[in-house]
GROMACS .gro file of C-alpha atoms in nm:
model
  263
    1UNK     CA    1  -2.134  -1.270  -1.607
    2UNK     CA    2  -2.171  -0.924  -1.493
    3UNK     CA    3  -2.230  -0.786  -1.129
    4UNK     CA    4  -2.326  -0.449  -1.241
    5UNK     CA    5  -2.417  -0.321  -1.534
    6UNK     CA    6  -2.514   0.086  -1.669
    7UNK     CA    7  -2.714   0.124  -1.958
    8UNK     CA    8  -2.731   0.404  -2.169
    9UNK     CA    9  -2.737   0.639  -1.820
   10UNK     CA   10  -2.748   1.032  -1.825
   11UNK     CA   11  -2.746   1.253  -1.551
   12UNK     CA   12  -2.873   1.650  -1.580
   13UNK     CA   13  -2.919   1.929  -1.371
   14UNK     CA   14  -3.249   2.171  -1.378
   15UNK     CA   15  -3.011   2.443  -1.414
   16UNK     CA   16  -2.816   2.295  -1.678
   17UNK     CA   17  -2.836   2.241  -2.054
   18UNK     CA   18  -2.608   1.991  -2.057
   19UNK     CA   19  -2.576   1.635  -1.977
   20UNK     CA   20  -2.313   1.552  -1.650
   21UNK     CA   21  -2.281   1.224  -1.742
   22UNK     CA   22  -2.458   1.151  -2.096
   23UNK     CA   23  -2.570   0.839  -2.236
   24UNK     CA   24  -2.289   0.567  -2.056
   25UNK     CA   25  -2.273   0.237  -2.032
   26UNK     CA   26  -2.059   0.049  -1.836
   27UNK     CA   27  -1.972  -0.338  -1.753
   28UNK     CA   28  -1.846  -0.418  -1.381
   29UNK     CA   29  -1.749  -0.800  -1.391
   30UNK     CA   30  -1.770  -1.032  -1.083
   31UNK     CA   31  -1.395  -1.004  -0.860
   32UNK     CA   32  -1.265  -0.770  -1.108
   33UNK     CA   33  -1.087  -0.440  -1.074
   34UNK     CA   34  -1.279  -0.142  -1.309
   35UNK     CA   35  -1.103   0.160  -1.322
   36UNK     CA   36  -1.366   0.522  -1.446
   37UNK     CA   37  -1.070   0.741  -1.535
   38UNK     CA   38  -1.086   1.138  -1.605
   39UNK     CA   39  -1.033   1.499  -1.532
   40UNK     CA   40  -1.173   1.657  -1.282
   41UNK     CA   41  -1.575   1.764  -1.333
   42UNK     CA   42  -1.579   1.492  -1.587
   43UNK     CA   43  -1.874   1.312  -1.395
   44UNK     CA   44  -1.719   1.049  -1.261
   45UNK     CA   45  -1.804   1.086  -0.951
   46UNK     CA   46  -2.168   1.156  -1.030
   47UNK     CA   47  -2.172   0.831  -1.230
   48UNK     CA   48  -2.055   0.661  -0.815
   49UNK     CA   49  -2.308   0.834  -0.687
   50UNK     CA   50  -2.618   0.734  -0.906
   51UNK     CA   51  -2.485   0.368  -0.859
   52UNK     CA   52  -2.550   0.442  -0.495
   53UNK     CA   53  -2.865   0.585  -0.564
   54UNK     CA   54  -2.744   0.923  -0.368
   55UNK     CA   55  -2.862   1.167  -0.666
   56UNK     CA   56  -3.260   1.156  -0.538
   57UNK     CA   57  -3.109   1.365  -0.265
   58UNK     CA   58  -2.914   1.629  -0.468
   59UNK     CA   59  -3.196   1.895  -0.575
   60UNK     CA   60  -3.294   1.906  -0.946
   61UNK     CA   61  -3.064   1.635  -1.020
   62UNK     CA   62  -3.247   1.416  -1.281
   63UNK     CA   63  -3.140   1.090  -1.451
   64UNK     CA   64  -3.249   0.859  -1.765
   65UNK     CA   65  -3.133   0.483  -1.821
   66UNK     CA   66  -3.067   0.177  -1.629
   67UNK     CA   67  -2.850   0.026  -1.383
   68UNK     CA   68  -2.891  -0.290  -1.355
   69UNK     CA   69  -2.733  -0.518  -1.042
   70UNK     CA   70  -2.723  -0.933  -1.066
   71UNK     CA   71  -3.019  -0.898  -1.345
   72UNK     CA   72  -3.217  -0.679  -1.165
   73UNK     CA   73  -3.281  -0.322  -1.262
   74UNK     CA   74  -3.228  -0.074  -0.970
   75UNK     CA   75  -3.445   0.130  -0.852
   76UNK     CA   76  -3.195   0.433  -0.815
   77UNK     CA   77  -3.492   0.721  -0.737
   78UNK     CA   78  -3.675   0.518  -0.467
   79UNK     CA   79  -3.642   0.551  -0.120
   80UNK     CA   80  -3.645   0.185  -0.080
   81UNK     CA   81  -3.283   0.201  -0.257
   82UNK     CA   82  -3.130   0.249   0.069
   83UNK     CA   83  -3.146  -0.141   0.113
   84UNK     CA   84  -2.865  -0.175  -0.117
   85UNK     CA   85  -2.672   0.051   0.012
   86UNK     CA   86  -2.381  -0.080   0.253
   87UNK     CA   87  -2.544  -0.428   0.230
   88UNK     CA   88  -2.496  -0.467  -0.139
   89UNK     CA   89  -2.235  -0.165  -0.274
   90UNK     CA   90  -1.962   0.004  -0.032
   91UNK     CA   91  -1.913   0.369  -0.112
   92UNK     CA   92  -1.498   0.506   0.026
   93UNK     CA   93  -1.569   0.875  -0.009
   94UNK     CA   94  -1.308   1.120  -0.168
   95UNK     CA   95  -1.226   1.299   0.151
   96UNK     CA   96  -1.227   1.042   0.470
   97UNK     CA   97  -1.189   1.344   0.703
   98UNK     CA   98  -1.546   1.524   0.544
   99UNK     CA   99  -1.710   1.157   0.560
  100UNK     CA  100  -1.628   1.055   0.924
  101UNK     CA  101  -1.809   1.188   1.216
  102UNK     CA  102  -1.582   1.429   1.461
  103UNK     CA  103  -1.758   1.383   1.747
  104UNK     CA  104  -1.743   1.019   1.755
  105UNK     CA  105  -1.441   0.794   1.762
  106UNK     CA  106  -1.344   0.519   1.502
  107UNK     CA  107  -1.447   0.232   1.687
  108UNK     CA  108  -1.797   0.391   1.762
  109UNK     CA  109  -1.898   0.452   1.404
  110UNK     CA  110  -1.777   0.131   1.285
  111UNK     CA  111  -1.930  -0.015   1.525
  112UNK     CA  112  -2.245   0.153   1.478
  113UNK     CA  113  -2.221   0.020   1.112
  114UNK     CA  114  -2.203  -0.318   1.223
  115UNK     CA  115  -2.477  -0.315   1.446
  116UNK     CA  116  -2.701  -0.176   1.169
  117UNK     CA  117  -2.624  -0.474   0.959
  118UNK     CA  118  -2.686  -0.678   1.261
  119UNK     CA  119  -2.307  -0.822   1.290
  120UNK     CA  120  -2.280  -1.045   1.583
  121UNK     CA  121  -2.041  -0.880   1.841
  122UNK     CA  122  -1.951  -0.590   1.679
  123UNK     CA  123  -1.711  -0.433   1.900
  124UNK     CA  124  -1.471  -0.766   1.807
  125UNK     CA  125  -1.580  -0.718   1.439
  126UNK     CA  126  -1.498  -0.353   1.461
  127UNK     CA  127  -1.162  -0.467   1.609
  128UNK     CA  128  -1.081  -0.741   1.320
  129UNK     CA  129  -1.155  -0.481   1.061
  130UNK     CA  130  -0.944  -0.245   1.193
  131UNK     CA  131  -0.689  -0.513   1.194
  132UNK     CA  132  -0.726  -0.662   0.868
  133UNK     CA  133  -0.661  -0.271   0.740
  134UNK     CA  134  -0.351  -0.244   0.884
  135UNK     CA  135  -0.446  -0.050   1.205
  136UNK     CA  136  -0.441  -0.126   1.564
  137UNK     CA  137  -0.818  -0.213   1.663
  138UNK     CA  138  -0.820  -0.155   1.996
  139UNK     CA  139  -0.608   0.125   2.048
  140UNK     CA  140  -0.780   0.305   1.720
  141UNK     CA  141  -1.112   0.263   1.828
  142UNK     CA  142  -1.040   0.476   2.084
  143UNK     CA  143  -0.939   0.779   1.893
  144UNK     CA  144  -1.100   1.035   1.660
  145UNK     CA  145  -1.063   1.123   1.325
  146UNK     CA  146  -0.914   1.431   1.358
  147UNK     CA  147  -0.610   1.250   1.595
  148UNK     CA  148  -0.506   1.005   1.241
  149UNK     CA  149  -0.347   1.084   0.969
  150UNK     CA  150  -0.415   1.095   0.604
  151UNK     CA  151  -0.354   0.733   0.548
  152UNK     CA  152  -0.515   0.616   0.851
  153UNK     CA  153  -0.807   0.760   0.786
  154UNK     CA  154  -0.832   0.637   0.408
  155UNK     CA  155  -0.756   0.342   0.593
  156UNK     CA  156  -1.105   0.329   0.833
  157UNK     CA  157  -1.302   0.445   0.529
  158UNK     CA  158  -1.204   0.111   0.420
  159UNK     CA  159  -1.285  -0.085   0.661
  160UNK     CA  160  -1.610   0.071   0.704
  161UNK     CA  161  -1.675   0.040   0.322
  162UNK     CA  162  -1.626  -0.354   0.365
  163UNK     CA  163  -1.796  -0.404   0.732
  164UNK     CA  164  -2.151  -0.516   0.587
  165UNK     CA  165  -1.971  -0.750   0.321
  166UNK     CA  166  -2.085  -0.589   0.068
  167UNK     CA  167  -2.030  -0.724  -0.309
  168UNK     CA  168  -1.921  -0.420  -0.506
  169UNK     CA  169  -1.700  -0.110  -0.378
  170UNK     CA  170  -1.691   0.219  -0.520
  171UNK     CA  171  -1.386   0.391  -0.417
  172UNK     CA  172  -1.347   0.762  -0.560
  173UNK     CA  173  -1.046   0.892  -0.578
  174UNK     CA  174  -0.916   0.668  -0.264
  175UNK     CA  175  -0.556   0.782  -0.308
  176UNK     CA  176  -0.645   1.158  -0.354
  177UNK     CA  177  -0.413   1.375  -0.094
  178UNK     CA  178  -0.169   1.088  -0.010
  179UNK     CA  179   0.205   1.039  -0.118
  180UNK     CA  180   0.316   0.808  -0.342
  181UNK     CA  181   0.423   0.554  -0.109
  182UNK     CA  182   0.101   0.518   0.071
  183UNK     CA  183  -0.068   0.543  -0.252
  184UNK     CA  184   0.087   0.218  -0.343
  185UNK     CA  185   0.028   0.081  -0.003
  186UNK     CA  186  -0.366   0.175   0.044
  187UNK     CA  187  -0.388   0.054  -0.328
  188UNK     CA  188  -0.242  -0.296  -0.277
  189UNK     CA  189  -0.463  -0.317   0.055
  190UNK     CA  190  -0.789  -0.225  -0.131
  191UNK     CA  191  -0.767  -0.448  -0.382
  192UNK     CA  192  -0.589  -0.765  -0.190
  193UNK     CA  193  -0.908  -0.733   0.008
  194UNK     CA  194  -1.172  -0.718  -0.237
  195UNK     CA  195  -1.033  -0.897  -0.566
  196UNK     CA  196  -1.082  -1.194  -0.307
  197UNK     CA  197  -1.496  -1.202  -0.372
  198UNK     CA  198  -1.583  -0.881  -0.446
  199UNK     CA  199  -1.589  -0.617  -0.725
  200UNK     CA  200  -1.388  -0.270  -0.714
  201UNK     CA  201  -1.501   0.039  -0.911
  202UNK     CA  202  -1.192   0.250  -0.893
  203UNK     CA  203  -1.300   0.637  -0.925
  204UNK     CA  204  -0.975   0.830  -1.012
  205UNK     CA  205  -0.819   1.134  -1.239
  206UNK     CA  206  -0.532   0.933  -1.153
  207UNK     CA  207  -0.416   0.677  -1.441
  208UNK     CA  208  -0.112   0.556  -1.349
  209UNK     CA  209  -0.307   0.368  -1.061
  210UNK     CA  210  -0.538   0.264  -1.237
  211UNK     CA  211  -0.308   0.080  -1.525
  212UNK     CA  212  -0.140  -0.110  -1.203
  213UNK     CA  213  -0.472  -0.169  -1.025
  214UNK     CA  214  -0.721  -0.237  -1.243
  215UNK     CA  215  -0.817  -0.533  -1.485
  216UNK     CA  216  -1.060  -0.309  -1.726
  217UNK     CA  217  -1.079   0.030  -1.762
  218UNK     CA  218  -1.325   0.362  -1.900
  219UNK     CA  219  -1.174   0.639  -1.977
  220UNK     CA  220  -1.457   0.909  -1.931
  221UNK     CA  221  -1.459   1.264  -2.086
  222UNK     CA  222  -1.727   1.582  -2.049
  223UNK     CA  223  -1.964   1.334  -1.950
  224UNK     CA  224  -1.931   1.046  -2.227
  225UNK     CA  225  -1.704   0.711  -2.207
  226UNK     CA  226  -1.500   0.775  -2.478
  227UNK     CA  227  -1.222   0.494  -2.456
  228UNK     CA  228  -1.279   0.120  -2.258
  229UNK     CA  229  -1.125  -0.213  -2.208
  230UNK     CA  230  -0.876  -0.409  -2.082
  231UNK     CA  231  -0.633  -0.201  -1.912
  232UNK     CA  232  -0.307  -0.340  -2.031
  233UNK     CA  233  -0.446  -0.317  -2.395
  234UNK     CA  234  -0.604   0.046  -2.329
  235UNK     CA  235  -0.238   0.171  -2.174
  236UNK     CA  236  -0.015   0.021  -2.460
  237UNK     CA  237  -0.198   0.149  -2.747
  238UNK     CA  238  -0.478   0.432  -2.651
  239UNK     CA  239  -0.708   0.480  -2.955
  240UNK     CA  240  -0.877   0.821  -2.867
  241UNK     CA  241  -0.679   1.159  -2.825
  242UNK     CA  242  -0.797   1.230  -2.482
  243UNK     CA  243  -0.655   0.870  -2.339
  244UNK     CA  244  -0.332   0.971  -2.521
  245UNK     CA  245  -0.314   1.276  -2.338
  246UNK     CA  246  -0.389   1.143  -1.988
  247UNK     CA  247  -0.163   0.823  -2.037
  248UNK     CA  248   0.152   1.091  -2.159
  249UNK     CA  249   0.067   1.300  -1.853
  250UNK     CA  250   0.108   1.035  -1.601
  251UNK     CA  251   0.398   0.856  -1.811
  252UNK     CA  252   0.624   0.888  -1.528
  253UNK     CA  253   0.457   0.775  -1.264
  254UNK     CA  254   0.348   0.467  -1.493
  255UNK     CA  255   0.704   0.410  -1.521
  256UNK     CA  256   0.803   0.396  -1.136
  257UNK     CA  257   0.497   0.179  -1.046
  258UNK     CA  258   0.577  -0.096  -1.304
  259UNK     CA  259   0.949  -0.085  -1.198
  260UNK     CA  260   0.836  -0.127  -0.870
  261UNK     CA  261   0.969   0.175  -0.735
  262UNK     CA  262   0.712   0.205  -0.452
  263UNK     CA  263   0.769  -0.116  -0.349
   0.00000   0.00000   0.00000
């Protein structure tokens, strides 16, 4: 059975004659890895955000289709969306350092997360997250974003994603701006964490994680899903053109993952 399910979804701009994301549909099983691979400005990231029901606040953004969560078809343009958001799907922005507060520190906004979801104690919930992710709870807490690094951050975002206990993630581009090693490490963290009871969608240009992260995979092109399944079968033998291209590009760094060079 399915957790999440798109149905024949577009996406258009008023200003636009042409579809950002036209006509998809895409399967997210229950505890699975899904990996939405493309380019850059291939609407993958618009695709994240309708899931979150974000694109009602994006001006003369307009969409067609379903989405449809547990059996239950979404109600994407409604302001009473924002009760599955955080409760229900965890979004880890592209850029943790745009999505975090500066004025606040990390323990503040996490806990101010918690509290929202009415977590009991959240100052020791905001300290076991930070833990579970790798980080120092109490001493982080204390600090701002500005005052962690790249991976650090990423880190947080994750933590904050997976506060409420949410049953899907959407991480876009989660590695985006981070070396190679940590890219392996944040990677390994993200999914040991959710592939427990929860569901990833893994948003990245990036295909050589997502044929060592992922257990299905859509390969998405100006818009349209033009390649899918399961990733190992996808990665030996890519059917369409543009999937050729992508896994040639990234042949290298396909090879040093699966020899388990960043390990």
């Amino acid at each position: 059975m399915n957790l999440l399910e798109v149905n024949d979804f577009s996406v258009w701009y008023a200003d636009s004659d042409q579809y950002v994301v036209d006509h998809v549909n895409l399967e997210i099983g229950k505890a699975c890895v899904t990996a939405l691979v493309g380019e850059s400005g291939s609407g993958k990231s618009t695709l994240g955000y309708a899931i979150m029901g974000l694109l009602q606040f994006k001006e003369g953004a307009f969409q067609s289709g379903k989405i449809c969560y547990d059996d239950r078809v979404l109600p994407v343009d409604e302001p009473d969306y924002a009760g599955y958001r955080g409760s229900q799907f965890g979004y880890i922005f592209q850029e943790p350092l745009l999505a975090l507060n500066p004025v606040y520190t990390i323990g503040q906004q996490i806990v101010k997360v918690l509290k929202y979801y009415h977590v009991k104690n959240p100052q020791a919930a905001a300290h076991s997250w930070l833990e579970q992710v790798g980080l120092g709870g109490k001493r982080v807490c204390k600090l701002y974003p500005h005052q962690l690094s790249g991976g650090m951050r990423q880190r947080v975002m994750i933590a904050i994603a997976l506060a409420a206990n949410p049953e899907l993630i959407i991480a876009d581009e989660p590695t985006s701006g981070i070396d190679a090693v940590l890219k392996y490490d944040i990677m390994s963290l993200l999914t040991g964490l959710v592939k427990q009871k929860k569901s990833l969608l893994l948003i990245t240009h990036d295909i050589a994680i997502a044929s060592h992260f992922s257990d299905y995979i859509y390969v998405m092109q100006k818009g349209s899903i033009v390649e899918s399944g399961k990733t190992a079968e996808i990665i030996r033998n890519p059917g369409h053109k543009y999937t050729q291209l992508l896994v040639s590009r990234f042949k290298m760094s396909m090879q040093q993952f699966e020899s388990g060079y960043y390990n």
